Amino acid sequence: MSLKETILDYLNHCFPASVSYSELANQFSIDCQTVEQVIKEIVSDNMPVIVQSQFVRLINPILSRSAINSRLTTSFVGRATLLHQSIPSTNDWIKHQVKDLKEGTLVLAHQQYSGKGRLGRNWSSPAGKTVSMSLLLKPADQLLDYSLLTQLAAAALVSALEIYCEAKIKWPNDIIVQNKKVAGILTEAEYSGSFLEGIIIGIGINTNLEETDFSEELKLKAGSLKVVRGTVDPNLIIARFAEKFEQLYTEWLTTHQSNHFLDSCRSHSALIGHTFWIIDTHSADQNHRKALIQTINETGGLVVKYLDNSETEVLTSTHYSIRGEHGYL
Ligand code: BTN
């Protein structure tokens, strides 16, 4: 662990208290000048700290491997964790070293500068106020239907967030709190030729962003847990997610039943029973049609009934975007 990560971990451990430079110097047997240099670096990384007269404190809890590990009782999810200060994308980072990483490895970053969303969109992850994490799976079954894993991850995430708030799922991958998107999931597969090397489940959570961190445009659809219910601990959410994900995933692999997590997706759905615009992102004119959302079927598809001709269709997540009458929901 680098000195910077060690100091950040200590500040996190002391949150919300301020820590003096001399305490840091004593704690890690270094001189105050070195402490000053590291704190300068932390400030230039845009981490959420307040520095005043040789005292420093965090504005909110930040990602910490030790804080996650101390809460984990899983057998493989999160058993290996890697934490980066700033990388383009945790999903891409795993892709580049997929062969060398173990199943269940969790890659985290305080900040991503080229975060990716579904349908080729960008995902913004400002430093220290968001969770950017990717989980690597290496299933023995090469033919596993990994499109269902986004639904499984959504069910695990909603369950993990329950300690803070009630969340809903906007199929296929958005997590909603009080009508605003607070988290998103991007599941990708990495192949060598036709061999499935791994499945990467990327999760971004707007944990401690302030209202002012969102652009006027983004504010209309995006929110954060802090805005809704005050400061949250990202490590607690990650540990709870890892536990729930491992439980659901293991059950699924042994029983081949998807209903135990799909039932949760259905009961937490922000869409089922309501009318929405369905946008076919693959059609040249981004064709819009209104439909009543009926359910999620056993393969994770969204079953909709179009209002113009009463026909029923099962939508797959790679093609469609769903919009409400007046915008996002
Ligand atoms: C979406 O809502 O469209 C999905 C957003 C997924 C964002 C996460 S953040 C961690 C991981 N790395 C990425 O580049 N994307 C995912």
GROMACS .gro file of C-alpha atoms and ligand atoms in nm:
model
  345
    1MET     CA    1   0.000   0.000   0.000
    2SER     CA    2   0.143   0.343  -0.092
    3LEU     CA    3   0.191   0.610   0.175
    4LYS     CA    4  -0.091   0.810   0.019
    5GLU     CA    5  -0.332   0.515   0.041
    6THR     CA    6  -0.219   0.448   0.399
    7ILE     CA    7  -0.288   0.808   0.500
    8LEU     CA    8  -0.623   0.813   0.320
    9ASP     CA    9  -0.716   0.491   0.499
   10TYR     CA   10  -0.625   0.646   0.833
   11LEU     CA   11  -0.829   0.961   0.761
   12ASN     CA   12  -1.119   0.738   0.667
   13HIS     CA   13  -1.081   0.545   0.990
   14CYS     CA   14  -1.088   0.875   1.185
   15PHE     CA   15  -1.384   1.021   0.990
   16PRO     CA   16  -1.544   1.268   1.073
   17ALA     CA   17  -1.265   1.388   1.306
   18SER     CA   18  -0.979   1.615   1.196
   19VAL     CA   19  -0.627   1.479   1.223
   20SER     CA   20  -0.317   1.692   1.280
   21TYR     CA   21  -0.011   1.663   1.058
   22SER     CA   22   0.197   1.579   1.367
   23GLU     CA   23  -0.037   1.290   1.453
   24LEU     CA   24   0.005   1.156   1.098
   25ALA     CA   25   0.382   1.199   1.122
   26ASN     CA   26   0.395   1.006   1.453
   27GLN     CA   27   0.152   0.739   1.339
   28PHE     CA   28   0.355   0.650   1.029
   29SER     CA   29   0.706   0.743   1.152
   30ILE     CA   30   0.759   1.010   0.887
   31ASP     CA   31   0.841   1.381   0.907
   32CYS     CA   32   0.586   1.661   0.885
   33GLN     CA   33   0.724   1.773   0.548
   34THR     CA   34   0.643   1.434   0.398
   35VAL     CA   35   0.294   1.454   0.549
   36GLU     CA   36   0.251   1.800   0.394
   37GLN     CA   37   0.359   1.668   0.052
   38VAL     CA   38   0.119   1.374   0.064
   39ILE     CA   39  -0.172   1.596   0.174
   40LYS     CA   40  -0.091   1.833  -0.116
   41GLU     CA   41  -0.111   1.538  -0.351
   42ILE     CA   42  -0.445   1.429  -0.202
   43VAL     CA   43  -0.581   1.783  -0.252
   44SER     CA   44  -0.457   1.793  -0.612
   45ASP     CA   45  -0.628   1.458  -0.672
   46ASN     CA   46  -0.953   1.644  -0.585
   47MET     CA   47  -1.028   1.411  -0.296
   48PRO     CA   48  -1.299   1.542  -0.059
   49VAL     CA   49  -1.077   1.682   0.219
   50ILE     CA   50  -1.070   2.002   0.421
   51VAL     CA   51  -0.723   2.126   0.514
   52GLN     CA   52  -0.682   2.399   0.775
   53SER     CA   53  -0.379   2.507   0.983
   54GLN     CA   54  -0.196   2.173   0.963
   55PHE     CA   55  -0.515   1.971   1.026
   56VAL     CA   56  -0.692   1.760   0.769
   57ARG     CA   57  -1.026   1.580   0.759
   58LEU     CA   58  -1.244   1.402   0.507
   59ILE     CA   59  -1.578   1.552   0.406
   60ASN     CA   60  -1.724   1.203   0.363
   61PRO     CA   61  -1.607   0.842   0.402
   62ILE     CA   62  -1.407   0.720   0.102
   63LEU     CA   63  -1.329   0.378  -0.047
   64SER     CA   64  -1.103   0.173   0.178
   65ARG     CA   65  -0.991  -0.186   0.126
   66SER     CA   66  -0.948  -0.246   0.498
   67ALA     CA   67  -1.296  -0.110   0.576
   68ILE     CA   68  -1.446  -0.344   0.315
   69ASN     CA   69  -1.240  -0.647   0.420
   70SER     CA   70  -1.326  -0.610   0.787
   71ARG     CA   71  -1.694  -0.652   0.700
   72LEU     CA   72  -1.670  -0.939   0.450
   73THR     CA   73  -1.764  -1.300   0.521
   74THR     CA   74  -1.782  -1.405   0.154
   75SER     CA   75  -1.584  -1.697   0.017
   76PHE     CA   76  -1.483  -1.545  -0.317
   77VAL     CA   77  -1.656  -1.213  -0.399
   78GLY     CA   78  -1.428  -0.931  -0.285
   79ARG     CA   79  -1.166  -1.166  -0.136
   80ALA     CA   80  -0.913  -0.985  -0.356
   81THR     CA   81  -0.961  -0.610  -0.387
   82LEU     CA   82  -0.756  -0.354  -0.575
   83LEU     CA   83  -0.801   0.018  -0.520
   84HIS     CA   84  -0.678   0.277  -0.770
   85GLN     CA   85  -0.663   0.652  -0.729
   86SER     CA   86  -0.758   0.744  -1.085
   87ILE     CA   87  -0.791   0.521  -1.390
   88PRO     CA   88  -0.991   0.546  -1.714
   89SER     CA   89  -1.242   0.270  -1.629
   90THR     CA   90  -1.244  -0.015  -1.377
   91ASN     CA   91  -1.418  -0.239  -1.635
   92ASP     CA   92  -1.143  -0.175  -1.890
   93TRP     CA   93  -0.872  -0.223  -1.628
   94ILE     CA   94  -1.001  -0.574  -1.555
   95LYS     CA   95  -1.030  -0.652  -1.927
   96HIS     CA   96  -0.661  -0.578  -1.978
   97GLN     CA   97  -0.548  -0.821  -1.707
   98VAL     CA   98  -0.834  -1.066  -1.705
   99LYS     CA   99  -0.609  -1.371  -1.740
  100ASP     CA  100  -0.406  -1.282  -1.427
  101LEU     CA  101  -0.698  -1.206  -1.197
  102LYS     CA  102  -0.892  -1.445  -0.977
  103GLU     CA  103  -1.267  -1.495  -0.986
  104GLY     CA  104  -1.437  -1.256  -0.743
  105THR     CA  105  -1.169  -0.985  -0.769
  106LEU     CA  106  -1.314  -0.643  -0.700
  107VAL     CA  107  -1.143  -0.348  -0.869
  108LEU     CA  108  -1.222  -0.006  -0.724
  109ALA     CA  109  -1.122   0.348  -0.812
  110HIS     CA  110  -1.158   0.676  -0.623
  111GLN     CA  111  -1.200   0.835  -0.965
  112GLN     CA  112  -1.254   0.730  -1.328
  113TYR     CA  113  -1.179   0.969  -1.610
  114SER     CA  114  -1.330   0.766  -1.897
  115GLY     CA  115  -1.607   0.581  -1.719
  116LYS     CA  116  -1.842   0.395  -1.952
  117GLY     CA  117  -2.219   0.357  -1.936
  118ARG     CA  118  -2.464   0.138  -2.124
  119LEU     CA  119  -2.531   0.203  -2.495
  120GLY     CA  120  -2.191   0.375  -2.536
  121ARG     CA  121  -2.271   0.659  -2.296
  122ASN     CA  122  -2.020   0.825  -2.061
  123TRP     CA  123  -2.030   0.773  -1.686
  124SER     CA  124  -1.899   1.046  -1.460
  125SER     CA  125  -1.716   0.946  -1.138
  126PRO     CA  126  -1.574   1.246  -0.949
  127ALA     CA  127  -1.297   1.168  -0.698
  128GLY     CA  128  -1.389   1.037  -0.354
  129LYS     CA  129  -1.762   1.104  -0.383
  130THR     CA  130  -1.866   0.807  -0.594
  131VAL     CA  131  -1.820   0.432  -0.609
  132SER     CA  132  -1.660   0.290  -0.923
  133MET     CA  133  -1.623  -0.083  -0.893
  134SER     CA  134  -1.596  -0.386  -1.117
  135LEU     CA  135  -1.640  -0.746  -1.017
  136LEU     CA  136  -1.477  -1.025  -1.218
  137LEU     CA  137  -1.652  -1.361  -1.263
  138LYS     CA  138  -1.497  -1.662  -1.432
  139PRO     CA  139  -1.784  -1.908  -1.465
  140ALA     CA  140  -1.698  -2.270  -1.546
  141ASP     CA  141  -2.001  -2.279  -1.777
  142GLN     CA  142  -1.890  -2.110  -2.101
  143LEU     CA  143  -2.252  -2.086  -2.212
  144LEU     CA  144  -2.382  -1.907  -1.903
  145ASP     CA  145  -2.652  -1.654  -1.996
  146TYR     CA  146  -2.463  -1.353  -1.864
  147SER     CA  147  -2.730  -1.106  -1.973
  148LEU     CA  148  -2.914  -1.219  -1.656
  149LEU     CA  149  -2.621  -1.105  -1.442
  150THR     CA  150  -2.721  -0.740  -1.474
  151GLN     CA  151  -3.056  -0.829  -1.317
  152LEU     CA  152  -2.884  -1.037  -1.048
  153ALA     CA  153  -2.649  -0.746  -0.969
  154ALA     CA  154  -2.943  -0.501  -0.961
  155ALA     CA  155  -3.126  -0.722  -0.708
  156ALA     CA  156  -2.808  -0.743  -0.493
  157LEU     CA  157  -2.751  -0.367  -0.511
  158VAL     CA  158  -3.107  -0.276  -0.413
  159SER     CA  159  -3.073  -0.512  -0.118
  160ALA     CA  160  -2.735  -0.357  -0.020
  161LEU     CA  161  -2.882  -0.006  -0.031
  162GLU     CA  162  -3.169  -0.099   0.201
  163ILE     CA  163  -2.970   0.017   0.508
  164TYR     CA  164  -2.992   0.369   0.367
  165CYS     CA  165  -3.303   0.396   0.153
  166GLU     CA  166  -3.559   0.218  -0.057
  167ALA     CA  167  -3.435   0.185  -0.415
  168LYS     CA  168  -3.610   0.082  -0.733
  169ILE     CA  169  -3.481  -0.069  -1.057
  170LYS     CA  170  -3.541   0.089  -1.393
  171TRP     CA  171  -3.484  -0.207  -1.624
  172PRO     CA  172  -3.231  -0.306  -1.727
  173ASN     CA  173  -2.958  -0.138  -1.525
  174ASP     CA  174  -3.055   0.184  -1.351
  175ILE     CA  175  -3.101   0.209  -0.975
  176ILE     CA  176  -3.347   0.478  -0.876
  177VAL     CA  177  -3.405   0.657  -0.546
  178GLN     CA  178  -3.681   0.917  -0.522
  179ASN     CA  179  -3.724   0.919  -0.899
  180LYS     CA  180  -3.357   0.996  -0.971
  181LYS     CA  181  -3.086   0.763  -1.098
  182VAL     CA  182  -2.827   0.703  -0.824
  183ALA     CA  183  -2.645   0.401  -0.970
  184GLY     CA  184  -2.590   0.213  -1.294
  185ILE     CA  185  -2.463  -0.131  -1.394
  186LEU     CA  186  -2.260  -0.224  -1.701
  187THR     CA  187  -2.202  -0.596  -1.759
  188GLU     CA  188  -1.940  -0.689  -2.019
  189ALA     CA  189  -1.783  -1.015  -2.135
  190GLU     CA  190  -1.419  -1.057  -2.231
  191TYR     CA  191  -1.327  -1.327  -2.485
  192SER     CA  192  -1.001  -1.471  -2.624
  193GLY     CA  193  -1.127  -1.587  -2.961
  194SER     CA  194  -1.437  -1.784  -2.869
  195PHE     CA  195  -1.318  -1.858  -2.513
  196LEU     CA  196  -1.499  -1.663  -2.242
  197GLU     CA  197  -1.217  -1.532  -2.020
  198GLY     CA  198  -1.444  -1.351  -1.780
  199ILE     CA  199  -1.755  -1.148  -1.716
  200ILE     CA  200  -1.714  -0.802  -1.570
  201ILE     CA  201  -1.990  -0.643  -1.371
  202GLY     CA  202  -1.924  -0.271  -1.345
  203ILE     CA  203  -2.117  -0.065  -1.093
  204GLY     CA  204  -2.116   0.310  -1.048
  205ILE     CA  205  -2.290   0.462  -0.745
  206ASN     CA  206  -2.343   0.831  -0.674
  207THR     CA  207  -2.276   0.801  -0.303
  208ASN     CA  208  -2.167   1.137  -0.164
  209LEU     CA  209  -2.211   1.380  -0.453
  210GLU     CA  210  -2.365   1.715  -0.361
  211GLU     CA  211  -2.649   1.879  -0.555
  212THR     CA  212  -2.392   2.127  -0.692
  213ASP     CA  213  -2.180   1.844  -0.840
  214PHE     CA  214  -2.445   1.784  -1.109
  215SER     CA  215  -2.480   1.991  -1.425
  216GLU     CA  216  -2.823   2.151  -1.482
  217GLU     CA  217  -2.894   1.890  -1.749
  218LEU     CA  218  -2.787   1.591  -1.538
  219LYS     CA  219  -2.980   1.718  -1.232
  220LEU     CA  220  -3.306   1.639  -1.411
  221LYS     CA  221  -3.237   1.266  -1.405
  222ALA     CA  222  -2.946   1.196  -1.169
  223GLY     CA  223  -2.927   1.213  -0.792
  224SER     CA  224  -2.707   1.094  -0.508
  225LEU     CA  225  -2.756   0.907  -0.184
  226LYS     CA  226  -2.613   1.203   0.009
  227VAL     CA  227  -2.872   1.440  -0.134
  228VAL     CA  228  -3.153   1.198  -0.045
  229ARG     CA  229  -3.049   1.080   0.301
  230GLY     CA  230  -2.719   1.242   0.408
  231THR     CA  231  -2.361   1.115   0.407
  232VAL     CA  232  -2.321   0.742   0.341
  233ASP     CA  233  -2.036   0.493   0.385
  234PRO     CA  234  -1.943   0.343   0.045
  235ASN     CA  235  -1.754   0.053   0.210
  236LEU     CA  236  -2.063  -0.065   0.390
  237ILE     CA  237  -2.259  -0.065   0.063
  238ILE     CA  238  -1.983  -0.256  -0.117
  239ALA     CA  239  -1.951  -0.519   0.157
  240ARG     CA  240  -2.330  -0.571   0.167
  241PHE     CA  241  -2.340  -0.591  -0.213
  242ALA     CA  242  -2.060  -0.852  -0.219
  243GLU     CA  243  -2.241  -1.069   0.038
  244LYS     CA  244  -2.575  -1.053  -0.140
  245PHE     CA  245  -2.426  -1.099  -0.486
  246GLU     CA  246  -2.235  -1.410  -0.379
  247GLN     CA  247  -2.547  -1.559  -0.220
  248LEU     CA  248  -2.769  -1.497  -0.526
  249TYR     CA  249  -2.502  -1.603  -0.777
  250THR     CA  250  -2.420  -1.928  -0.593
  251GLU     CA  251  -2.791  -2.010  -0.563
  252TRP     CA  252  -2.840  -1.945  -0.934
  253LEU     CA  253  -2.545  -2.163  -1.039
  254THR     CA  254  -2.664  -2.451  -0.822
  255THR     CA  255  -3.041  -2.436  -0.884
  256HIS     CA  256  -3.046  -2.284  -1.237
  257GLN     CA  257  -3.348  -2.089  -1.114
  258SER     CA  258  -3.347  -1.720  -1.199
  259ASN     CA  259  -3.673  -1.643  -1.024
  260HIS     CA  260  -3.525  -1.581  -0.679
  261PHE     CA  261  -3.347  -1.268  -0.803
  262LEU     CA  262  -3.589  -1.183  -1.085
  263ASP     CA  263  -3.875  -1.174  -0.833
  264SER     CA  264  -3.683  -0.906  -0.648
  265CYS     CA  265  -3.627  -0.716  -0.978
  266ARG     CA  266  -4.001  -0.736  -1.046
  267SER     CA  267  -4.108  -0.625  -0.700
  268HIS     CA  268  -3.860  -0.334  -0.706
  269SER     CA  269  -3.935  -0.238  -1.065
  270ALA     CA  270  -3.994   0.131  -1.135
  271LEU     CA  271  -4.157   0.036  -1.468
  272ILE     CA  272  -4.398  -0.257  -1.430
  273GLY     CA  273  -4.764  -0.155  -1.446
  274HIS     CA  274  -4.687   0.187  -1.598
  275THR     CA  275  -4.681   0.332  -1.949
  276PHE     CA  276  -4.348   0.443  -2.101
  277TRP     CA  277  -4.194   0.542  -2.432
  278ILE     CA  278  -3.985   0.259  -2.580
  279ILE     CA  279  -3.697   0.383  -2.792
  280ASP     CA  280  -3.534   0.141  -3.034
  281THR     CA  281  -3.174   0.267  -3.027
  282HIS     CA  282  -3.086   0.046  -3.326
  283SER     CA  283  -3.343   0.197  -3.561
  284ALA     CA  284  -3.217   0.478  -3.783
  285ASP     CA  285  -3.484   0.724  -3.660
  286GLN     CA  286  -3.467   0.610  -3.291
  287ASN     CA  287  -3.828   0.498  -3.327
  288HIS     CA  288  -4.049   0.588  -3.021
  289ARG     CA  289  -4.356   0.383  -2.927
  290LYS     CA  290  -4.572   0.397  -2.619
  291ALA     CA  291  -4.621   0.073  -2.427
  292LEU     CA  292  -4.756  -0.066  -2.103
  293ILE     CA  293  -4.475  -0.246  -1.916
  294GLN     CA  294  -4.607  -0.586  -1.814
  295THR     CA  295  -4.328  -0.783  -1.648
  296ILE     CA  296  -3.971  -0.915  -1.668
  297ASN     CA  297  -3.964  -1.266  -1.812
  298GLU     CA  298  -3.751  -1.559  -1.694
  299THR     CA  299  -3.464  -1.469  -1.929
  300GLY     CA  300  -3.451  -1.111  -1.800
  301GLY     CA  301  -3.631  -0.955  -2.099
  302LEU     CA  302  -3.883  -0.675  -2.051
  303VAL     CA  303  -4.233  -0.772  -2.164
  304VAL     CA  304  -4.424  -0.474  -2.305
  305LYS     CA  305  -4.760  -0.427  -2.475
  306TYR     CA  306  -4.764  -0.150  -2.738
  307LEU     CA  307  -5.060   0.088  -2.713
  308ASP     CA  308  -5.084   0.151  -3.092
  309ASN     CA  309  -5.153  -0.212  -3.196
  310SER     CA  310  -5.185  -0.405  -2.865
  311GLU     CA  311  -4.898  -0.633  -2.969
  312THR     CA  312  -4.670  -0.780  -2.702
  313GLU     CA  313  -4.292  -0.781  -2.738
  314VAL     CA  314  -4.002  -0.898  -2.522
  315LEU     CA  315  -3.727  -0.635  -2.519
  316THR     CA  316  -3.359  -0.718  -2.479
  317SER     CA  317  -3.134  -0.479  -2.291
  318THR     CA  318  -2.885  -0.420  -2.572
  319HIS     CA  319  -3.135  -0.243  -2.801
  320TYR     CA  320  -3.379  -0.037  -2.604
  321SER     CA  321  -3.400   0.274  -2.394
  322ILE     CA  322  -3.708   0.355  -2.184
  323ARG     CA  323  -3.834   0.708  -2.126
  324GLY     CA  324  -4.121   0.852  -1.921
  325GLU     CA  325  -4.389   1.086  -2.051
  326HIS     CA  326  -4.197   1.397  -1.938
  327GLY     CA  327  -3.838   1.275  -1.931
  328TYR     CA  328  -3.638   1.011  -1.749
  329LEU     CA  329  -3.916   0.847  -1.544
  330BTN     C1  330  -2.510   0.290  -1.693
  330BTN     O1  331  -2.591   0.332  -1.610
  330BTN     O2  332  -2.520   0.318  -1.812
  330BTN     C2  333  -2.398   0.202  -1.644
  330BTN     C3  334  -2.295   0.278  -1.566
  330BTN     C4  335  -2.184   0.187  -1.517
  330BTN     C5  336  -2.070   0.266  -1.458
  330BTN     C6  337  -1.968   0.177  -1.394
  330BTN     S1  338  -1.855   0.264  -1.293
  330BTN     C7  339  -1.755   0.124  -1.278
  330BTN     C8  340  -1.753   0.056  -1.412
  330BTN     N1  341  -1.651   0.111  -1.498
  330BTN     C9  342  -1.702   0.173  -1.603
  330BTN     O3  343  -1.635   0.229  -1.692
  330BTN     N2  344  -1.834   0.166  -1.602
  330BTN    C10  345  -1.882   0.092  -1.487
   0.00000   0.00000   0.00000
